[in-house]
Short mmCIF file of C-alpha atoms and ligand atoms in Angstrom, two decimals:
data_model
loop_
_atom_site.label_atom_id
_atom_site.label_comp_id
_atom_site.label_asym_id
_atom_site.label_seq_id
_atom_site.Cartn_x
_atom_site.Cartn_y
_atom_site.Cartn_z
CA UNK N 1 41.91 -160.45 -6.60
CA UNK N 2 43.79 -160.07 -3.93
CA UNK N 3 44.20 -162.12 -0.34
CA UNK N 4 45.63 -161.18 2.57
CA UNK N 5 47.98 -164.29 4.03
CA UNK N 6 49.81 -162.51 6.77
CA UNK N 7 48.20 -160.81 10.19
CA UNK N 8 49.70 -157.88 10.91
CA UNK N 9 51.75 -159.67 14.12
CA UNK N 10 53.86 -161.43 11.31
CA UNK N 11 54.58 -158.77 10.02
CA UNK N 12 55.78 -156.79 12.65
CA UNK N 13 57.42 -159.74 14.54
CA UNK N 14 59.25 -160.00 11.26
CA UNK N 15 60.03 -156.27 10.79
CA UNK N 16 61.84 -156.74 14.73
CA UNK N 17 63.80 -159.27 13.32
CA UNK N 18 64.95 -157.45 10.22
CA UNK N 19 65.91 -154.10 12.85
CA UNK N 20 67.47 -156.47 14.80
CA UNK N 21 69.23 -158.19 12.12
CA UNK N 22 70.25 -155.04 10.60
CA UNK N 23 71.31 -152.74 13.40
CA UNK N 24 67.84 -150.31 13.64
CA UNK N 25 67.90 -149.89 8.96
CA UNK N 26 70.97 -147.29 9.56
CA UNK N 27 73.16 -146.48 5.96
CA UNK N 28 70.19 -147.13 3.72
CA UNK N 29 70.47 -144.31 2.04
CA UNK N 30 70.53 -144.51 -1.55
CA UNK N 31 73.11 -142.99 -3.77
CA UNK N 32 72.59 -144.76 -6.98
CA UNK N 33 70.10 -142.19 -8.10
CA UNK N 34 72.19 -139.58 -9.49
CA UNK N 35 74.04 -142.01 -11.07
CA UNK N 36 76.98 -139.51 -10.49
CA UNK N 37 79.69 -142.37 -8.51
CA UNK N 38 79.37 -142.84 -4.59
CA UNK N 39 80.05 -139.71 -2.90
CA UNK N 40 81.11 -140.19 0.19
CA UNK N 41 81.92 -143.69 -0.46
CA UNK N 42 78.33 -144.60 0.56
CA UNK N 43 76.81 -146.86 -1.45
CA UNK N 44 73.67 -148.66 -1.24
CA UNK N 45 73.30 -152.61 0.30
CA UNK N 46 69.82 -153.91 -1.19
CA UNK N 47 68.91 -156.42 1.72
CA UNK N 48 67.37 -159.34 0.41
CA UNK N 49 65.18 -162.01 1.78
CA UNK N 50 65.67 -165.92 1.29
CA UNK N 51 64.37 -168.66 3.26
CA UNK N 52 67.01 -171.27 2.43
CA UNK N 53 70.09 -172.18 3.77
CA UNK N 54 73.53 -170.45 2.94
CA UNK N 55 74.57 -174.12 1.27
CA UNK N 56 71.67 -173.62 -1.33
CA UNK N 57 72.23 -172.81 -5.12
CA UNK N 58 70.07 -169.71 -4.99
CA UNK N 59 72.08 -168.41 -1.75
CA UNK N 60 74.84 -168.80 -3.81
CA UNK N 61 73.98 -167.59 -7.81
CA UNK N 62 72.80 -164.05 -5.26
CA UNK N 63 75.43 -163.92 -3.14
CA UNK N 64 77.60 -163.86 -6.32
CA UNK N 65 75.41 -161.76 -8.08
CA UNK N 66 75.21 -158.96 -5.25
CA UNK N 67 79.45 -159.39 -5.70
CA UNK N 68 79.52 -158.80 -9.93
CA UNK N 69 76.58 -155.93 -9.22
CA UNK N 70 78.99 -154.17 -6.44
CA UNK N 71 81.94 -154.33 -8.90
CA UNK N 72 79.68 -153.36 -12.48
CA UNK N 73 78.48 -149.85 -9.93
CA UNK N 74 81.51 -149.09 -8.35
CA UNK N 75 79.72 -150.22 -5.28
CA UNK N 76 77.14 -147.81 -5.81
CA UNK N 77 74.95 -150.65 -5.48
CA UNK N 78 75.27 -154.16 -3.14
CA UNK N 79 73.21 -156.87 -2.12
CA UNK N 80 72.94 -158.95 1.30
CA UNK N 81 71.48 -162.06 1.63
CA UNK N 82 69.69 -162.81 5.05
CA UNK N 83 69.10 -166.67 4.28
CA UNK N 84 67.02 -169.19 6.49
CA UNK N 85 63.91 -166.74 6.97
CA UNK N 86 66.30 -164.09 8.99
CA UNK N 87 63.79 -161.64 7.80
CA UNK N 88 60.32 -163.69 7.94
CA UNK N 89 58.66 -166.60 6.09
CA UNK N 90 58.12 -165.70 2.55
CA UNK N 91 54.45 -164.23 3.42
CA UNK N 92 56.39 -161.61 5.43
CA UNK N 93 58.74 -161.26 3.05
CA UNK N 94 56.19 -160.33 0.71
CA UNK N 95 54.84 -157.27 2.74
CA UNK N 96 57.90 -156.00 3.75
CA UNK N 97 59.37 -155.36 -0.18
CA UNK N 98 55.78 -154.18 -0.37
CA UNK N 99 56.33 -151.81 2.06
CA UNK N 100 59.97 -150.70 1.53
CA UNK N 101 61.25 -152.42 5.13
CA UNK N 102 63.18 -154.98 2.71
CA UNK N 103 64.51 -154.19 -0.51
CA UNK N 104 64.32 -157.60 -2.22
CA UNK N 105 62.98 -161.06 -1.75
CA UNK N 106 62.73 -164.58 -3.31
CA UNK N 107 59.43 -165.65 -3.52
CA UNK N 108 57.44 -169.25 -4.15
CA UNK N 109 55.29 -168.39 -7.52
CA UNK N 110 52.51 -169.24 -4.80
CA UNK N 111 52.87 -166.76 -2.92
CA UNK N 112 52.18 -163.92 -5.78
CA UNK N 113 49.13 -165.90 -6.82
CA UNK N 114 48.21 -164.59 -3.47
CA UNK N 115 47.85 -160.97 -5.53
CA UNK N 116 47.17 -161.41 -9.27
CA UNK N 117 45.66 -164.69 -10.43
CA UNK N 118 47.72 -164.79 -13.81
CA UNK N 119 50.88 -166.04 -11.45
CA UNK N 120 48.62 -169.06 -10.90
CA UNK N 121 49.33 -170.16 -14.62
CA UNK N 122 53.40 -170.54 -13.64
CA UNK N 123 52.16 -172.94 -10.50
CA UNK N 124 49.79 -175.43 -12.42
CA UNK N 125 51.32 -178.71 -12.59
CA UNK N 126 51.60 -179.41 -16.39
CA UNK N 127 52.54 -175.59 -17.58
CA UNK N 128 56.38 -177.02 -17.61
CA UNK N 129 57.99 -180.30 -19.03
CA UNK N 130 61.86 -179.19 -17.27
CA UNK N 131 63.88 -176.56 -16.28
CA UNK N 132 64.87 -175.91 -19.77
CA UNK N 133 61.74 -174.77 -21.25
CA UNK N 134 61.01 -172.82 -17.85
CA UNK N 135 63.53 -170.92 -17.61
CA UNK N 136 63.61 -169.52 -20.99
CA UNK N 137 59.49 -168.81 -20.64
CA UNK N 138 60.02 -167.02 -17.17
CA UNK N 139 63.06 -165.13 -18.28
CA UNK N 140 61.81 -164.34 -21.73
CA UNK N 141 60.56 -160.33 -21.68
CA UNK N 142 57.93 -160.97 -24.90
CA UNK N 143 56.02 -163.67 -22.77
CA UNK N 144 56.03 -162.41 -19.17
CA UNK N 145 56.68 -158.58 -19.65
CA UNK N 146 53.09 -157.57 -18.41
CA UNK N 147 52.86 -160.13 -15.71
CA UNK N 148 56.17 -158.74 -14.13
CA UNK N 149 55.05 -155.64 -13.73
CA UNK N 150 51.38 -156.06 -12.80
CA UNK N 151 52.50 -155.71 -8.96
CA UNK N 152 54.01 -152.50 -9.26
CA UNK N 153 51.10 -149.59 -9.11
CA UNK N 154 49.07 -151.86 -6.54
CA UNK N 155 51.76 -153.40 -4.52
CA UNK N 156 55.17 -151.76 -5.51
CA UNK N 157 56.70 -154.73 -6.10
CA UNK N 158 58.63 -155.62 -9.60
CA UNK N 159 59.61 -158.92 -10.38
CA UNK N 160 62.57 -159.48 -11.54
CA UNK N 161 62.50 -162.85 -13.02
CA UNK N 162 62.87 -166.25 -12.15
CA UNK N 163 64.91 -169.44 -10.78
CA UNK N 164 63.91 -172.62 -10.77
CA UNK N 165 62.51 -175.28 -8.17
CA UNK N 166 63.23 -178.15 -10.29
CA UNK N 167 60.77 -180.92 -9.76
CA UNK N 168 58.84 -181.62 -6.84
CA UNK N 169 57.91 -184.80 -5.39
CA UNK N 170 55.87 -186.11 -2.55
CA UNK N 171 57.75 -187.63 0.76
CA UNK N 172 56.13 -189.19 4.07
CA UNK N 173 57.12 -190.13 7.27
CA UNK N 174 55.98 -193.97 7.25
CA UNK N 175 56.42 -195.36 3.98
CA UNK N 176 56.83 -195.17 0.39
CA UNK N 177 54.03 -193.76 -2.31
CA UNK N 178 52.96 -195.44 -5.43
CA UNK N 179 49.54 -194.43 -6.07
CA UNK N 180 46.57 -191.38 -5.57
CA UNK N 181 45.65 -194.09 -3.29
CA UNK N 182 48.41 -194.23 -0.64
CA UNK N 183 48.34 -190.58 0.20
CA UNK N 184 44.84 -191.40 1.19
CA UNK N 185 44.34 -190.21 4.98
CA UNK N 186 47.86 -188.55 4.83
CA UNK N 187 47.97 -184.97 6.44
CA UNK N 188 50.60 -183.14 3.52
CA UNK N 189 51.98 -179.79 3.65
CA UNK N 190 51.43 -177.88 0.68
CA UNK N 191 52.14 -173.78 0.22
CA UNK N 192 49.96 -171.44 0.93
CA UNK N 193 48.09 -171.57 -2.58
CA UNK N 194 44.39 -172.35 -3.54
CA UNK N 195 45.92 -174.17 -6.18
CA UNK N 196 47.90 -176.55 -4.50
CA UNK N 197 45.22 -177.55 -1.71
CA UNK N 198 43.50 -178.45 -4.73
CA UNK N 199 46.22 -180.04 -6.67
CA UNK N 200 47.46 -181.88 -3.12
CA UNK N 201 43.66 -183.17 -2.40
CA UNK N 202 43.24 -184.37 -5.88
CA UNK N 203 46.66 -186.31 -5.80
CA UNK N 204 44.85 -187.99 -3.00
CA UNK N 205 46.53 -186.57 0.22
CA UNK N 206 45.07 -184.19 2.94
CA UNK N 207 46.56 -180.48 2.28
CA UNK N 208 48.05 -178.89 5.04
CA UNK N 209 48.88 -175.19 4.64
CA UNK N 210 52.33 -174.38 6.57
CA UNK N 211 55.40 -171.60 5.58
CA UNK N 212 58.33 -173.96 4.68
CA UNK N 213 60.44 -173.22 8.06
CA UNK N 214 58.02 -174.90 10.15
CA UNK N 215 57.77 -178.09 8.39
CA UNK N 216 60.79 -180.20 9.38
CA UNK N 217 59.37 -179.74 13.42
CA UNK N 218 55.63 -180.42 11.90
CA UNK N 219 57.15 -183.78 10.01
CA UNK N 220 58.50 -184.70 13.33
CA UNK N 221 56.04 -183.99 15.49
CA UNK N 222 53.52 -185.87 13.71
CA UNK N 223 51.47 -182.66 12.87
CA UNK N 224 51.52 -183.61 9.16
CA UNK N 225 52.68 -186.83 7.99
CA UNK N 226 54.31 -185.53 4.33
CA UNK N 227 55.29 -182.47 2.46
CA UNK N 228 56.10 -182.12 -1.00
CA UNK N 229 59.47 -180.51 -2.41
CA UNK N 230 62.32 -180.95 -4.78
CA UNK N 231 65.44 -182.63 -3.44
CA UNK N 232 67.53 -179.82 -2.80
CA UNK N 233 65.01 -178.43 -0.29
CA UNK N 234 64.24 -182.11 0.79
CA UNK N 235 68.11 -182.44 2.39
CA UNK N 236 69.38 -178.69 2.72
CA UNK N 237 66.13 -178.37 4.99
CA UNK N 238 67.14 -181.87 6.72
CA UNK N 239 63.30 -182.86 5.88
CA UNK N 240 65.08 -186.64 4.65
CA UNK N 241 65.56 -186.98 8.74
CA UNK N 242 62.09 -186.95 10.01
CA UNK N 243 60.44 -188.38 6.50
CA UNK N 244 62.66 -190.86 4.91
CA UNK N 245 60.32 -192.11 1.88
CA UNK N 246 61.04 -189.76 -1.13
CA UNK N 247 58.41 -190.67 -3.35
CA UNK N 248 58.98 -189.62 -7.19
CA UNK N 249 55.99 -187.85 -8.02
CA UNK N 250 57.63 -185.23 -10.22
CA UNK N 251 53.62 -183.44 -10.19
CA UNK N 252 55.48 -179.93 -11.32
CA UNK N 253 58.59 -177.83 -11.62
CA UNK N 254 58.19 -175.46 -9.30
CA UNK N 255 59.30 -171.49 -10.10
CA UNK N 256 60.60 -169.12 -7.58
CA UNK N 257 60.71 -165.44 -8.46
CA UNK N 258 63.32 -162.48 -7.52
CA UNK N 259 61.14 -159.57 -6.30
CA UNK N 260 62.13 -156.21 -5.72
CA UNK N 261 60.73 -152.55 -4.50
CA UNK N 262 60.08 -150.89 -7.35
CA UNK N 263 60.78 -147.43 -5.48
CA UNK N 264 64.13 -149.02 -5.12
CA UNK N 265 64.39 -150.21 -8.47
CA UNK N 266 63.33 -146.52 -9.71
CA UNK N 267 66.47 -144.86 -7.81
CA UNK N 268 68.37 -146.73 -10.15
CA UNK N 269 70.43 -144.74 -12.86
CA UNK N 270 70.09 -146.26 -16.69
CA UNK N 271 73.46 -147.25 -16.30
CA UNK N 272 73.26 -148.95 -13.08
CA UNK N 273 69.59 -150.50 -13.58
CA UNK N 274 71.56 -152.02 -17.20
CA UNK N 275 74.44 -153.54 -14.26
CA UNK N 276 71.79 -154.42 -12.47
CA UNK N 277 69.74 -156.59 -15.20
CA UNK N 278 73.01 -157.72 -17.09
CA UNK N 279 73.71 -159.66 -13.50
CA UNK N 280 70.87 -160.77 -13.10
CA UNK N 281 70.89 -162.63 -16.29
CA UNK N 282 74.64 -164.05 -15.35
CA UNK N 283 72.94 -164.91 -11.75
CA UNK N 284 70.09 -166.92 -12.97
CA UNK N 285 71.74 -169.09 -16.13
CA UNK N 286 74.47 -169.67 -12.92
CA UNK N 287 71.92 -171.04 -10.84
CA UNK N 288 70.25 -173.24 -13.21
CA UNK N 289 73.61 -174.90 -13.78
CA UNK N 290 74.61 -175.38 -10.01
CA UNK N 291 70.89 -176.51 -9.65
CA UNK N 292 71.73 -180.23 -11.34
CA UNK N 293 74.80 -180.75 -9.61
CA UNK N 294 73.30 -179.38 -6.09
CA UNK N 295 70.06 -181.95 -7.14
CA UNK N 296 72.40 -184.98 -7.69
CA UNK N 297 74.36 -184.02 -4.46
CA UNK N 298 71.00 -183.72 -2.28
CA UNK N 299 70.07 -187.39 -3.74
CA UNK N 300 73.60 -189.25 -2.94
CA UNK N 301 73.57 -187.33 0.69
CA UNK N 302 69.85 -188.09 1.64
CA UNK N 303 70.54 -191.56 0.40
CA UNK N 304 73.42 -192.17 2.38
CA UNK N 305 71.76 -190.94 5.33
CA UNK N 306 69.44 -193.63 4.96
CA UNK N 307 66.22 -192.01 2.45
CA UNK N 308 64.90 -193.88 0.06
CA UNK N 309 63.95 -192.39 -3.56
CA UNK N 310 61.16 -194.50 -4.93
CA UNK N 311 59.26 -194.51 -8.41
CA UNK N 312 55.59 -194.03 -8.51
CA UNK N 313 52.82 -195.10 -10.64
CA UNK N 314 52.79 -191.72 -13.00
CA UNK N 315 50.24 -191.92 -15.19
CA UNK N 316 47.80 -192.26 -12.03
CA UNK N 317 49.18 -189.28 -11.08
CA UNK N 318 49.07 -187.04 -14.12
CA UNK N 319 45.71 -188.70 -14.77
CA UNK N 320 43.83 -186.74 -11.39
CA UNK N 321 46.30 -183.75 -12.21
CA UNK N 322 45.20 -182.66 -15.70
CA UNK N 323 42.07 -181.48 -14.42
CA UNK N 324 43.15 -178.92 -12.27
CA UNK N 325 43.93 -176.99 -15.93
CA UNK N 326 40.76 -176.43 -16.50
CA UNK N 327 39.88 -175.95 -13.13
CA UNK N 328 41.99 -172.99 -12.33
CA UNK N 329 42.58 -171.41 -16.09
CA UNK N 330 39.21 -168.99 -16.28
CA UNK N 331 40.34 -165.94 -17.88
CA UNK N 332 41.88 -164.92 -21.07
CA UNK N 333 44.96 -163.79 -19.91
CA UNK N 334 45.67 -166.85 -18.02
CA UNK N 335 44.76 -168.72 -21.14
CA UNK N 336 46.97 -166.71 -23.02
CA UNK N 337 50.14 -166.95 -20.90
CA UNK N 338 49.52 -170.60 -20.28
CA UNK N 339 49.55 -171.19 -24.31
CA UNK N 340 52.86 -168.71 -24.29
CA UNK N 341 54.32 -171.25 -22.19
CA UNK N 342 53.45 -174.50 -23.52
CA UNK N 343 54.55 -172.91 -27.11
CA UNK N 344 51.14 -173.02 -28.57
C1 GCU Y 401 61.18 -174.49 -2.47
C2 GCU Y 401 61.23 -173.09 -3.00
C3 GCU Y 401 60.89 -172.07 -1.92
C4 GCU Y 401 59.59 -172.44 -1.25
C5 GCU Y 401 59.65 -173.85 -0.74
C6 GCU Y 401 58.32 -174.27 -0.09
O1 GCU Y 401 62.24 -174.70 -1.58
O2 GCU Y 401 62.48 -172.83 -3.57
O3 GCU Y 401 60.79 -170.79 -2.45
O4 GCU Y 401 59.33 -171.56 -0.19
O5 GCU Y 401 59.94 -174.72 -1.80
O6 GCU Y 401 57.88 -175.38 -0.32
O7 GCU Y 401 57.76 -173.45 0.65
#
């Protein structure tokens, strides 16, 4: 099932952006192919598309892994990280590794629901307890093998594997939330995902479809009055200005994914493509440690920029979330994955 999120004027606005960014795509040649060294000294920058800020822990566990991947290929092989959307909301994103105008992208696990329902099982709320037991489904090759590389004849995408979100919670512009109840009326942001309109309209609130950069000017323009993220995103993306009330909802922990063009990924040698996974591992157990310090920092600087952080009434919220299992879980494979995950 596939559906089509971006008009083609995204795109292309996006694919202006990414010329512009990166001087008209010159020195893209590849020259890890061969395998044989970089002749010429050429070697190959993979540019990769983030929508966060440079300050963020994924920014950070890629920027160092592009640094250990130049050194394991003899720079055969770099990365560059365009951070806060340089290269187009995530939607964009999407189509351009799709289409070979970017090489790489992180990704919201909502987004590739978008093109194979089996991603929805990594989005429902109550697939993951912590980051613990997420990480080491997401990352584990026996459990999502099949699912990473479902993209790749249809789309030409390969997914590489996974960071976390942490937990997201609900926060508003005008007040703190307790219950289902007090979202009631409230216009929320949620990604673009059939899932989470449902999940956000059963947790009581009014879902509200928007790509993340354009929600701190919604929040304070009165467009929406809430969004829901984890805390890092909640202060990096200054969101704690314009909607003070961070409400503890903790509905799911939410799963980005490292994408990639699997053209790209093909011109790979064995030796480099080994570099290149061996990294990645190193780049994603670094990220899930800086994630609890940078999720402790976020708290103590929102806070002392005047948010609150309140607790809610959780079982009312897990009770009108449980549903949504059965709701969205209606083939085998999903069924399968999902009992993968929760270690059934
Ligand atoms: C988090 C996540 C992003 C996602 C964003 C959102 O910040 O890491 O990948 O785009 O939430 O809510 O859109």
């Amino acid at each position: 099932m596939r559906t089509t999120t971006t008009s083609l004027a995204g795109v292309l606005s996006a694919a202006a952006l990414f010329l512009a960014a990166c001087g008209g795509g010159e020195g893209a040649e590849a020259s890890g192919g061969s395998g044989s060294g970089s002749e010429g000294g050429e070697g190959r920058a993979l540019r990769l598309a983030l929508n966060q800020t440079e300050q963020h822990p994924s920014y950070l566990a890629l920027d160092s892994f592009g640094q250990r991947l130049s050194e394991a290929t003899d720079d055969r092989w770099s990365i560059e990280v365009f951070a806060n959307e340089t290269l187009g909301a995530q939607a964009e994103a999407l189509q351009l590794v799709s289409s070979g105008a970017v090489d790489m992208a992180i990704v919201s696990g909502t987004q590739l629901e978008n093109l194979d329902e089996d991603f929805v099982v990594f989005n429902l709320p109550t697939v993951f307890d912590s980051v613990e037991q997420q990480m080491s489904v997401v990352n584990d090759p026996d459990v999502v093998g099949d699912l990473y590389s479902s993209l790749e004849s249809s789309e030409n995408i390969t997914v590489v594997g996974g960071f976390t979100q942490g937990t997201r919670s609900v926060y508003t512009t005008d007040g703190p939330v307790e219950t289902p109840e007090d979202l009631a009326g409230k216009k929320m942001r949620v990604q673009e995902s059939d899932l989470h309109l449902s999940m956000m309209e059963a947790m009581g609130g009014s879902p509200t479809p928007l790509a993340f950069g354009e929600v701190y000017t919604a929040l304070q323009s009165g467009v929406i009055d809430g969004a829901e993220n984890n805390e890092v995103s909640y202060f990096t993306q200054k969101h704690h200005e314009v909607a003070p009330f961070y409400s503890r909802t903790n509905h799911l922990v939410g799963l980005d994914y490292l994408i990639i063009n699997t053209g790209v990924l093909s011109e790979m040698s064995e030796e480099d493509r080994a570099a290149f996974d061996e990294e990645w591992t190193a780049a994603h157990e670094e990220h899930t440690q800086l994630w609890t310090e940078a999720t402790e920092q976020a708290i103590a600087d929102a806070e002392a920029a005047g948010a609150t952080f309140s607790e809610v009434d959780t079982d009312a919220f897990n009770a009108v979330l449980e549903p949504l299992v059965d709701e969205f879980l209606t083939t085998d494979s999903q069924r399968a994955l999902y009992d993968a995950a929760r270690g059934n």
